[in-house]
mmCIF file of C-alpha atoms in Angstrom:
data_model
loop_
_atom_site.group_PDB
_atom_site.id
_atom_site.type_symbol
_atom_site.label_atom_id
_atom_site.label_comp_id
_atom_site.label_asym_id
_atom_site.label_seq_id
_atom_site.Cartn_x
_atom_site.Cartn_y
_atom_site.Cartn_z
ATOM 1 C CA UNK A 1 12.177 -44.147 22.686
ATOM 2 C CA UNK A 2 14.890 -44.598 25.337
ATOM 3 C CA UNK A 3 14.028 -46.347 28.540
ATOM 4 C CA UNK A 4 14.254 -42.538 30.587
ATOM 5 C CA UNK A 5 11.978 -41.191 28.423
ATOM 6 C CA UNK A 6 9.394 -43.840 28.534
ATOM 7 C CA UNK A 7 9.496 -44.171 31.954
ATOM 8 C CA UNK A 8 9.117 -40.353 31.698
ATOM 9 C CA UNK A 9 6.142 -40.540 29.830
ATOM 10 C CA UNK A 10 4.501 -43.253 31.814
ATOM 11 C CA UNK A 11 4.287 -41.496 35.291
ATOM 12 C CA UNK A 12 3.613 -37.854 32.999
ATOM 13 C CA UNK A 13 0.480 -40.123 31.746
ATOM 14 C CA UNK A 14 -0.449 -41.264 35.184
ATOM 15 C CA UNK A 15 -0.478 -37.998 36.760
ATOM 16 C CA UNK A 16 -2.740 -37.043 33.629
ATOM 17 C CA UNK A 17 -5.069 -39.521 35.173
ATOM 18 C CA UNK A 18 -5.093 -37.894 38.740
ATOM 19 C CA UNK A 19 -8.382 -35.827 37.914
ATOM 20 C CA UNK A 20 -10.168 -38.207 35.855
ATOM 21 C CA UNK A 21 -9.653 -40.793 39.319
ATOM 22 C CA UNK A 22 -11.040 -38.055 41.224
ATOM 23 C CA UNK A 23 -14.060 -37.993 39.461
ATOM 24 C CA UNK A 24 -14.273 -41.622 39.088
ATOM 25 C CA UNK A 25 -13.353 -42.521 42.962
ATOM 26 C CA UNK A 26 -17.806 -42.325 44.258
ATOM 27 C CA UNK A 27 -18.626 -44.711 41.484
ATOM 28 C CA UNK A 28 -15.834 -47.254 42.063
ATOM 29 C CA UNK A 29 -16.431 -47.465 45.516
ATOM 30 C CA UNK A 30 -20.714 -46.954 44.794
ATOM 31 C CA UNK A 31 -20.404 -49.696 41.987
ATOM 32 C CA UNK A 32 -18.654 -52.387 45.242
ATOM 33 C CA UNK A 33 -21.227 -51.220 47.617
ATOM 34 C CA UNK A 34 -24.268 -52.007 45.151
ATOM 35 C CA UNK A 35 -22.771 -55.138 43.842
ATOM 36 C CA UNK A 36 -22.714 -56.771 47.080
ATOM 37 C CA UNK A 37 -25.637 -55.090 48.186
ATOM 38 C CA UNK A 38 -27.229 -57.144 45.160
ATOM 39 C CA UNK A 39 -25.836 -60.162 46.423
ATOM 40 C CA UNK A 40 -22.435 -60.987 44.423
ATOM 41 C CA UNK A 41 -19.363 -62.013 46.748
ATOM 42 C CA UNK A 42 -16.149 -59.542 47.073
ATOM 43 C CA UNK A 43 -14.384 -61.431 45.165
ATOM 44 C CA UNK A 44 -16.797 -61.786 42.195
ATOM 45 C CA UNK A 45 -17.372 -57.458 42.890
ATOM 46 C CA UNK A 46 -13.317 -57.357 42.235
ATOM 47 C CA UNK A 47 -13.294 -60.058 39.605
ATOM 48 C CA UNK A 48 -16.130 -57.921 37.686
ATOM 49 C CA UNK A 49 -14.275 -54.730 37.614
ATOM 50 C CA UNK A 50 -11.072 -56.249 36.780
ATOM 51 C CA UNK A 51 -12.167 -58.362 34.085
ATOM 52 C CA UNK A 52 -14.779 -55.607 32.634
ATOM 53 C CA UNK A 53 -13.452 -52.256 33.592
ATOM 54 C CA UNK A 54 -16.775 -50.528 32.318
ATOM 55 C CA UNK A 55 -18.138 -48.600 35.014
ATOM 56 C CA UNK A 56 -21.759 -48.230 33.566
ATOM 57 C CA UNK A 57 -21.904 -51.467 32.280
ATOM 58 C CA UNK A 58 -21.144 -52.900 35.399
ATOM 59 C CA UNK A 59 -24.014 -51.281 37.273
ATOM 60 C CA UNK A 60 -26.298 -52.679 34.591
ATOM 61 C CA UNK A 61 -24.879 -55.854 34.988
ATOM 62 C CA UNK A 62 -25.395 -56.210 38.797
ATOM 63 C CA UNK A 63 -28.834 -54.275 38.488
ATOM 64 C CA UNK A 64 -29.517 -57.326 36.843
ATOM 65 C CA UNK A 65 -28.323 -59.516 39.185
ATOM 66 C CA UNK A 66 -30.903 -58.638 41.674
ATOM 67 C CA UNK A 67 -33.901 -59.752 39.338
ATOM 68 C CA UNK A 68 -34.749 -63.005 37.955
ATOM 69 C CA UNK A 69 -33.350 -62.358 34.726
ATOM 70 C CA UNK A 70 -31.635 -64.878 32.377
ATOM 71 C CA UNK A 71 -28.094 -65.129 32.093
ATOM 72 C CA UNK A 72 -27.467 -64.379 28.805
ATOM 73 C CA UNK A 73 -29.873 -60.892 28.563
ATOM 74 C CA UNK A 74 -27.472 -59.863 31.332
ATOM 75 C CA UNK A 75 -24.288 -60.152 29.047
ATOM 76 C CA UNK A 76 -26.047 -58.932 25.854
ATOM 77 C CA UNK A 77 -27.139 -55.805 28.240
ATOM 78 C CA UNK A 78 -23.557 -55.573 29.358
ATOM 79 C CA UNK A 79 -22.904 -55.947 25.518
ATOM 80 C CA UNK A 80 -25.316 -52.950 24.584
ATOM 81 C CA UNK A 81 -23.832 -50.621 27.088
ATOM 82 C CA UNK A 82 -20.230 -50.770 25.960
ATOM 83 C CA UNK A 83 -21.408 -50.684 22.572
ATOM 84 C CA UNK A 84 -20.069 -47.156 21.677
ATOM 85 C CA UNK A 85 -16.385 -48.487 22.194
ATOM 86 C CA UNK A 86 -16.654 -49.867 18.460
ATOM 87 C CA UNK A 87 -16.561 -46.164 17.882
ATOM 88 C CA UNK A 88 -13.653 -45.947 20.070
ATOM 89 C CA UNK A 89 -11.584 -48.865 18.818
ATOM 90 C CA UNK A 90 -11.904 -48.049 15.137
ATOM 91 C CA UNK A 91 -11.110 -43.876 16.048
ATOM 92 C CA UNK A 92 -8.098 -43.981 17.996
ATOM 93 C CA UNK A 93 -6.851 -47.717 16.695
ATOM 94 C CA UNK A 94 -5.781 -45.474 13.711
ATOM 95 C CA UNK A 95 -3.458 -43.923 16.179
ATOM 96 C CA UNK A 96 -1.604 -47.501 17.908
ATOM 97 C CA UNK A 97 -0.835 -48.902 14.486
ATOM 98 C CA UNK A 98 2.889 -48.230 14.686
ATOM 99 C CA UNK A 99 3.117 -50.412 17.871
ATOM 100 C CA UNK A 100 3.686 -53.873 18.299
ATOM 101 C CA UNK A 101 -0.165 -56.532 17.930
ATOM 102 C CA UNK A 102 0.380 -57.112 21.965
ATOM 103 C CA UNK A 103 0.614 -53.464 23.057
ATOM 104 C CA UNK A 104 -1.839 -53.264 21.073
ATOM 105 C CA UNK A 105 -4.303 -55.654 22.380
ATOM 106 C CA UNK A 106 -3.356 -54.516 25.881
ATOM 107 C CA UNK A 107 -3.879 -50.930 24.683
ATOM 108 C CA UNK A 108 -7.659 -51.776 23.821
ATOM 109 C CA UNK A 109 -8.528 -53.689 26.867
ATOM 110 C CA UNK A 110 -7.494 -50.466 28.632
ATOM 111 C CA UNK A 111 -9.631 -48.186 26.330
ATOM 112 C CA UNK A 112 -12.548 -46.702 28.388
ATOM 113 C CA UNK A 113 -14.650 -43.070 28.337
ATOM 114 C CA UNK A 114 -11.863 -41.058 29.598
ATOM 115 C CA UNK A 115 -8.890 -43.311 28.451
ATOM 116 C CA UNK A 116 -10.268 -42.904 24.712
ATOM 117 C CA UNK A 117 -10.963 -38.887 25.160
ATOM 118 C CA UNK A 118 -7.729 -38.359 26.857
ATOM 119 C CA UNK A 119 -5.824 -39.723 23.950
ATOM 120 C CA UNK A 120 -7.783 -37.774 21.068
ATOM 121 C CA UNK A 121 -6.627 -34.966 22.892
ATOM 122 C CA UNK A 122 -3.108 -35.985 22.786
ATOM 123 C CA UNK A 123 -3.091 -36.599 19.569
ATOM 124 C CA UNK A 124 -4.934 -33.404 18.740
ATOM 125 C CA UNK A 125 -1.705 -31.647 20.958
ATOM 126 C CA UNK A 126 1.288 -33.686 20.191
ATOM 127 C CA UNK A 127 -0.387 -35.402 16.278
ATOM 128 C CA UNK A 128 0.252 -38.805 18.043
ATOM 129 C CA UNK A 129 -0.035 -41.076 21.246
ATOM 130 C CA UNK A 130 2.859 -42.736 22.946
ATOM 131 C CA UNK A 131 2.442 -46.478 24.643
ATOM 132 C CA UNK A 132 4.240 -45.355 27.747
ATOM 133 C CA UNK A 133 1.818 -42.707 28.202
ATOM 134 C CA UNK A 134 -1.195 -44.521 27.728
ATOM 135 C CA UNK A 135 -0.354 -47.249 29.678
ATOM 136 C CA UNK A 136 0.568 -44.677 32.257
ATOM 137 C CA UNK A 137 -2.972 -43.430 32.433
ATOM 138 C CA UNK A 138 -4.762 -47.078 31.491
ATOM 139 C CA UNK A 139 -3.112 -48.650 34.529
ATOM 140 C CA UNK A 140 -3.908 -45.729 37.117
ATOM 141 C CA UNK A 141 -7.180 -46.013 36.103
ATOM 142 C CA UNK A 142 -7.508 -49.555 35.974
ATOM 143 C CA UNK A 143 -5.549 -50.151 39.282
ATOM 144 C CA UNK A 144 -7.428 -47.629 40.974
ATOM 145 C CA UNK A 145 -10.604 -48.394 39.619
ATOM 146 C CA UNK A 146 -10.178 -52.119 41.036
ATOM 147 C CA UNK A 147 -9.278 -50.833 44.289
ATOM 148 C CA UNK A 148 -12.296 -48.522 44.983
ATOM 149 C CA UNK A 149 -14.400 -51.473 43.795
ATOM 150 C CA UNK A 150 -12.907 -53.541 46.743
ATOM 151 C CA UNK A 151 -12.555 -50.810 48.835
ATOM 152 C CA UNK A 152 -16.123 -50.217 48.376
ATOM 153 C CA UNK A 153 -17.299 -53.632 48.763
ATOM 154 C CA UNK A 154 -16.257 -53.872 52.119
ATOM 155 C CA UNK A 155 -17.054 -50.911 53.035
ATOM 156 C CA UNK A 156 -20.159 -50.018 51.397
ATOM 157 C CA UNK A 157 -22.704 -48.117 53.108
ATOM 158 C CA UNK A 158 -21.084 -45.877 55.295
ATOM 159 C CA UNK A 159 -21.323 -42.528 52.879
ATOM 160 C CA UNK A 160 -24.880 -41.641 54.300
ATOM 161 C CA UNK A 161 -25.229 -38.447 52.038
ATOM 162 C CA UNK A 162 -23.832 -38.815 48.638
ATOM 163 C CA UNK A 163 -25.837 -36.136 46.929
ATOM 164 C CA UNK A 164 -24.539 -32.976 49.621
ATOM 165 C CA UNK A 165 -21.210 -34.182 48.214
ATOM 166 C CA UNK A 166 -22.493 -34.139 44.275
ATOM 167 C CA UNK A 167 -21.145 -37.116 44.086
ATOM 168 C CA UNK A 168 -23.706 -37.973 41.676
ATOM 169 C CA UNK A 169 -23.670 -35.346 39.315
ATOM 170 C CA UNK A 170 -19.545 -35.629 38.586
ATOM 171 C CA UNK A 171 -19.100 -37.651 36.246
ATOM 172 C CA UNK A 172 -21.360 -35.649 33.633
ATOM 173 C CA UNK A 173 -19.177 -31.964 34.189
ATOM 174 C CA UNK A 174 -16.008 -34.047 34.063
ATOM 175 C CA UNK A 175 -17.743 -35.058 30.568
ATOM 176 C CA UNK A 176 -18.747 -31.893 29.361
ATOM 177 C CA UNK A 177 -15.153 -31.085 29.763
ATOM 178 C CA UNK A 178 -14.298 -33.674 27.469
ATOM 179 C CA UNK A 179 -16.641 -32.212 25.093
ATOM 180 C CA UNK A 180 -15.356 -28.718 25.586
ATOM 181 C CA UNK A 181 -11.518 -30.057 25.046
ATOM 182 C CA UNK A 182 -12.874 -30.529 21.145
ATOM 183 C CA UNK A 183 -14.450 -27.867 20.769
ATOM 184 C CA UNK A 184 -11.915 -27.047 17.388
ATOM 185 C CA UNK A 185 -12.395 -29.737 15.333
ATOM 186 C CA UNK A 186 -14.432 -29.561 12.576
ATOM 187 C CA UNK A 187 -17.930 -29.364 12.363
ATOM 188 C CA UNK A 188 -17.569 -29.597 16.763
ATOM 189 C CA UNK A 189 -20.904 -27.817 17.353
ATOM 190 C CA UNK A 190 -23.344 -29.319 15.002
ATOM 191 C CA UNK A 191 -22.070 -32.607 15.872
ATOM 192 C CA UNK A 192 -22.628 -31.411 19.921
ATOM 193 C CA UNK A 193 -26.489 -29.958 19.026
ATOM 194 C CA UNK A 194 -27.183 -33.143 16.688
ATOM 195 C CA UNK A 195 -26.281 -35.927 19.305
ATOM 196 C CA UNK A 196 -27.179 -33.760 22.033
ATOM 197 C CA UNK A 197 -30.972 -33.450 20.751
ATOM 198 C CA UNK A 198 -31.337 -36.688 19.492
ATOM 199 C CA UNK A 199 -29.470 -38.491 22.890
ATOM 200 C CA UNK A 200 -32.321 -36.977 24.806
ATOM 201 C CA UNK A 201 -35.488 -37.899 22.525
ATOM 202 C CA UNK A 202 -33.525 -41.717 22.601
ATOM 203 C CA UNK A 203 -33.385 -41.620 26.342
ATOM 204 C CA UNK A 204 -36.992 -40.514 26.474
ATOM 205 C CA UNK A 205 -38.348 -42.621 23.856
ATOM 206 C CA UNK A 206 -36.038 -46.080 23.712
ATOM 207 C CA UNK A 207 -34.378 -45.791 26.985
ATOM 208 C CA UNK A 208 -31.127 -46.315 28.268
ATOM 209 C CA UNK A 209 -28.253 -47.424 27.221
ATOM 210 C CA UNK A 210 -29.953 -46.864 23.612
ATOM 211 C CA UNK A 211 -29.471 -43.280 23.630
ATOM 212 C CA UNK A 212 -25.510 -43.547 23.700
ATOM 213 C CA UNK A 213 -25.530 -45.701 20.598
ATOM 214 C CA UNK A 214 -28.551 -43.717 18.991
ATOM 215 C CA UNK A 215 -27.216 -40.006 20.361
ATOM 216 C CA UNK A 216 -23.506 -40.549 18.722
ATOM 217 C CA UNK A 217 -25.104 -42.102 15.153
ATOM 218 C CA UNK A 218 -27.015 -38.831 14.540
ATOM 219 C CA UNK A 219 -23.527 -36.144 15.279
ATOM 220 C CA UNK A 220 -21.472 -39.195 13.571
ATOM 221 C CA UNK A 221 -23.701 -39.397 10.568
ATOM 222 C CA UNK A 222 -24.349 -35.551 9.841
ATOM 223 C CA UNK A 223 -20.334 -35.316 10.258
ATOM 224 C CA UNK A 224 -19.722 -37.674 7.614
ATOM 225 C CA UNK A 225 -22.441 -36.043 5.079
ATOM 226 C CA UNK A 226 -20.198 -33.012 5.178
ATOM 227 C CA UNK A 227 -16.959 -34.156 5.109
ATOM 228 C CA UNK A 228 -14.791 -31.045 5.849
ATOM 229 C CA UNK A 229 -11.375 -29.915 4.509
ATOM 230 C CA UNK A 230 -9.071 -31.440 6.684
ATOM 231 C CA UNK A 231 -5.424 -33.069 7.487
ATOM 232 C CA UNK A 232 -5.258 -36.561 5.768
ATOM 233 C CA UNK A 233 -4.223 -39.981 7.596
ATOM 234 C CA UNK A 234 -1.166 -39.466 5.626
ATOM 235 C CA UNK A 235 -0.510 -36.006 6.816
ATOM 236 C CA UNK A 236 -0.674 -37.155 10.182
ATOM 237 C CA UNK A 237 1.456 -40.071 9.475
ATOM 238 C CA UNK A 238 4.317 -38.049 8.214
ATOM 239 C CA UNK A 239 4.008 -35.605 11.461
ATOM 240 C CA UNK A 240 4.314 -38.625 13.593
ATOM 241 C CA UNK A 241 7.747 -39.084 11.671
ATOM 242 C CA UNK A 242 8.659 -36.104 12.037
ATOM 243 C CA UNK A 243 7.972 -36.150 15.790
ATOM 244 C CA UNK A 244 9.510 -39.754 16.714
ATOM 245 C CA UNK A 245 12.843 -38.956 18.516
ATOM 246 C CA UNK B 1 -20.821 -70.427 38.955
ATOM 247 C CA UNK B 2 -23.597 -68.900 36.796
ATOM 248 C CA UNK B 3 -22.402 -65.329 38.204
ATOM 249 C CA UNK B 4 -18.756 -66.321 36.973
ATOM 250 C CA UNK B 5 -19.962 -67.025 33.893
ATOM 251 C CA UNK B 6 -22.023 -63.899 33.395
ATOM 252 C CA UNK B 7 -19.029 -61.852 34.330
ATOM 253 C CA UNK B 8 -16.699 -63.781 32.152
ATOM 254 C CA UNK B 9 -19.209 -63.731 28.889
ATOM 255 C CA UNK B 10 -19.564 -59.870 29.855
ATOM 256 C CA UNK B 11 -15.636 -59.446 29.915
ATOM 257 C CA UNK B 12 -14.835 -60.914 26.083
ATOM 258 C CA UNK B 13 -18.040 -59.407 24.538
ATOM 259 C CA UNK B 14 -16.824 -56.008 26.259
ATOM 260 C CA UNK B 15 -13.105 -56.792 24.923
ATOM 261 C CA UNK B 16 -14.317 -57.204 21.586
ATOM 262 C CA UNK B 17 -16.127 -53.890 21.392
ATOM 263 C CA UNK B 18 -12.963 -52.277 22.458
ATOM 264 C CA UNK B 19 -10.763 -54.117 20.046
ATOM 265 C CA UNK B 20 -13.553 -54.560 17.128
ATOM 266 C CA UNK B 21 -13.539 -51.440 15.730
ATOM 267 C CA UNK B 22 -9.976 -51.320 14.894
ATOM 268 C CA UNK B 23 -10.034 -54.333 13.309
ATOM 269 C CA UNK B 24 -12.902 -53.966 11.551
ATOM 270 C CA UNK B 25 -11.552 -50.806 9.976
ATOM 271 C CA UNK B 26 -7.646 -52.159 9.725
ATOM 272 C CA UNK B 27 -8.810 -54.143 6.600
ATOM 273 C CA UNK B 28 -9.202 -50.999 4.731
ATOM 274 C CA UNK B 29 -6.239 -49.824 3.251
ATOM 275 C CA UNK B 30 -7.493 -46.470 2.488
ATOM 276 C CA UNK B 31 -9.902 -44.873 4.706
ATOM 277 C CA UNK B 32 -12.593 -42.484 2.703
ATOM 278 C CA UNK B 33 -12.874 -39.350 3.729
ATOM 279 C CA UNK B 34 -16.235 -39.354 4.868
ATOM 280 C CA UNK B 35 -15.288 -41.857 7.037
ATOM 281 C CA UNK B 36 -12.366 -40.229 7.994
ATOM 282 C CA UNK B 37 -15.048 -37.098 8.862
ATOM 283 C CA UNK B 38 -16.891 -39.397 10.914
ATOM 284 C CA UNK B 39 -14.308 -40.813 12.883
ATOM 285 C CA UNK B 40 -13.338 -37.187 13.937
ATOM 286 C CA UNK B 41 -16.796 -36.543 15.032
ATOM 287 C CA UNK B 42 -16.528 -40.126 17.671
ATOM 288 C CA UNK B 43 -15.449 -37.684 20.679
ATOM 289 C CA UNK B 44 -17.683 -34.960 20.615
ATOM 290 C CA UNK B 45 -21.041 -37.036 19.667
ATOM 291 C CA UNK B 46 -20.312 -39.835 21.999
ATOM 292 C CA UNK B 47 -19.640 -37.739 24.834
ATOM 293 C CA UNK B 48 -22.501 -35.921 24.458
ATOM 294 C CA UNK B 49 -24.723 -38.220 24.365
ATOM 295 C CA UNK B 50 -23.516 -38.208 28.323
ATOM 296 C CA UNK B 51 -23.777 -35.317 29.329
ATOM 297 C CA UNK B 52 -27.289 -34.335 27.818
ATOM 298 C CA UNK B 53 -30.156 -36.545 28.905
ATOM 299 C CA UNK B 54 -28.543 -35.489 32.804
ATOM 300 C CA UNK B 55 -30.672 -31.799 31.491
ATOM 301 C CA UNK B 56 -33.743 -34.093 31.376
ATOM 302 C CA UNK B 57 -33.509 -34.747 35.492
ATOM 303 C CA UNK B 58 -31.583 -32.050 36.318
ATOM 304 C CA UNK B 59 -32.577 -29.095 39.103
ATOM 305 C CA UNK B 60 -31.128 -25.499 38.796
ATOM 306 C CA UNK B 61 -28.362 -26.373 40.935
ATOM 307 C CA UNK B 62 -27.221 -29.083 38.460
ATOM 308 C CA UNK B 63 -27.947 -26.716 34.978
ATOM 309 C CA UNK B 64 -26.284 -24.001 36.624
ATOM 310 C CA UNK B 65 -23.051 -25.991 37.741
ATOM 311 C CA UNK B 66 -22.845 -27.420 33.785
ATOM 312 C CA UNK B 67 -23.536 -23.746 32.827
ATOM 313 C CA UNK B 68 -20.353 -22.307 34.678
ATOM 314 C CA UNK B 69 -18.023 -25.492 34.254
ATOM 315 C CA UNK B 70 -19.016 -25.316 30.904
ATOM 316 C CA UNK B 71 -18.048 -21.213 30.706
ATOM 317 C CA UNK B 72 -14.526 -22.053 32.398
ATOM 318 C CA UNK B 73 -13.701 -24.444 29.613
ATOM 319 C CA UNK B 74 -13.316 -21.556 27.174
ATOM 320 C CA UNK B 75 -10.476 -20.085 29.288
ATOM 321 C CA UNK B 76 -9.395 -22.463 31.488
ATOM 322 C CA UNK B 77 -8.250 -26.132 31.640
ATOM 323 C CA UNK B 78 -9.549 -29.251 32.228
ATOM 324 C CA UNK B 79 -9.149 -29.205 35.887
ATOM 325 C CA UNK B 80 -10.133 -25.859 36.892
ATOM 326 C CA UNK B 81 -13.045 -26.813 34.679
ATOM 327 C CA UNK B 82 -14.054 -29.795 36.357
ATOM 328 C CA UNK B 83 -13.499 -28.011 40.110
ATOM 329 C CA UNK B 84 -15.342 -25.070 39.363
ATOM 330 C CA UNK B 85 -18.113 -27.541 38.725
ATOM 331 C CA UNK B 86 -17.920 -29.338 41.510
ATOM 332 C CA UNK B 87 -17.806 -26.430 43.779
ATOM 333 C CA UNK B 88 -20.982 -24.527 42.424
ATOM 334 C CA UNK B 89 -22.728 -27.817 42.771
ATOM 335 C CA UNK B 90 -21.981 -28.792 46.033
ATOM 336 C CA UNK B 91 -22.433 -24.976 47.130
ATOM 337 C CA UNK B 92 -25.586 -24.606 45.462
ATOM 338 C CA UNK B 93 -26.783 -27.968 46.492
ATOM 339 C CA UNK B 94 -26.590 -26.676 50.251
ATOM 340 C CA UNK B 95 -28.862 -23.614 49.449
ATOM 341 C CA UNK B 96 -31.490 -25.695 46.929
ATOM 342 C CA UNK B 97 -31.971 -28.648 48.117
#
């Protein structure tokens, strides 16, 4: 790819980001306010988001914080939480494995919710994903995402009235968004009903985080007793090919 | 220094989630198509798993905001999904409580 085209592609991926940021913006700045609210430092708030970059693991991690709870059942609990991006990784890996081991390895640090869901759907537009792109979107994310932690650090506190706002309640339309965006691929809707149902008995039953891990298992594991008709790794291979300029 | 080191230990073990699964599944040279099924299926069940137990707390306000972001999607993009949303919620919030 020529050097135009990639940068190009990076700010076209950025700008991709803009809504996702939108939606992410109350619980960057919520996640600062809370961690220092539970007694970490700003720099150890910043240092956690930069180093992590997992929103919902990092609330569980400074939930934590605030009780007398050991050390190490604080990482395993940040641990459990990110859990689901094995899924991730092994998913849309199959899609970086024409680039080079280090944009590679910076490709998975960046690979969170919306990062991972934004490029299945690029590769379910285009049959591949570009580096410049996803590091266009990975590093608006990540820079912003470091930012509203600090910003909301020092700031924290002075949103009075979250909920008027729905601040709250964003996060799970901009994900049922994400869900809608596959609605074609095969077998979409039993997969939705199957980890739907069995998400909430886990939540109700286990508890959170469980019912990620336990929720995706049951869609993931009725898909693969019905594997359907579909394009082979190889088919896709040769599009992406076809498609490299 | 023991918050450092929680925040460091949660860093790698996060890292290696994100990078584990690829490598995990790198060392096969052809993936099954089963697996292959399964893989496809990541998006949808993970990100429902969400979005659904919100229904178990949710009000009307909340169901009725999925509800119509949720009908948008069908027509519309991701971003006049996620605004409609937003905007019956935060109307509807104002009226319900």
């Amino acid at each position: 790819m020529s050097e135009v085209n990639a940068k190009r592609e990076f700010w076209r991926g950025a700008r991709a980001g803009v809504p996702i940021i939108v939606a992410v913006v109350p619980f960057g700045l919520l996640f600062g306010a809370l961690a220092v609210d539970n007694g970490l430092s700003l720099v150890q708030a910043v240092l956690m988001s930069a180093t992590i970059f997992g929103g919902a693991s990092q609330m569980v991690g400074i939930e934590l914080f605030g009780q007398k709870i050991s050390p190490l059942l604080i990482v395993f609990s940040i641990f459990a939480v990110n859990f689901r991006h094995v899924l991730y990784s092994a998913a849309i890996g199959r899609h970086f494995a024409r680039w080079p081991s280090l944009k590679q390895a910076v490709a998975f640090f960046l690979l969170t919710d919306p990062q991972y869901a934004e490029a299945e759907r690029k590769v379910e537009e285009t049959g591949k994903v570009g580096f410049a792109w996803y590091l266009g979107m990975g590093l608006a994310l990540y820079l912003t995402w470091v930012a509203e932690s600090f910003l909301g650090a020092l700031f924290g506190g002075l949103i009075s009235n979250p909920e008027a706002l729905g601040l709250d309640f964003l996060l799970p339309i901009y994900f049922l968004g994400l869900v809608m965006e596959f609605r074609k691929r095969p077998l979409w809707l039993p997969v939705v009903l199957a980890s739907g149902a069995a998400s909430m008995l886990a939540y109700k039953f286990v508890g959170s985080p469980w019912h990620v891990s336990l929720g995706a298992l049951v869609g993931i594991a009725l898909a693969a007793s019905m594997p359907a008709k579909r394009q082979t790794a190889s088919d896709l291979a040769m599009t992406t090919e076809r498609s490299e300029p | 220094m023991t918050t450092l080191l929680i925040i460091l230990g949660g860093a790698i073990l996060t890292y290696l989630t994100r990078i584990g699964g690829h490598l995990v599944l790198s060392r096969f040279e052809n993936v099954p198509p089963r697996v292959e099924a399964a893989l496809d299926a990541v998006p949808a069940a993970v990100l429902t798993t969400l979005v659904a137990p919100e229904l178990l707390s949710a009000g009307p306000a909340e169901i009725i905001a999925l509800v119509a972001a949720g009908l948008v999607a069908f027509k519309r993009g991701m971003l006049e999904m996620f605004l409609t949303g937003a905007v019956v919620l935060i109307v509807l919030r104002q009226f319900m409580g």
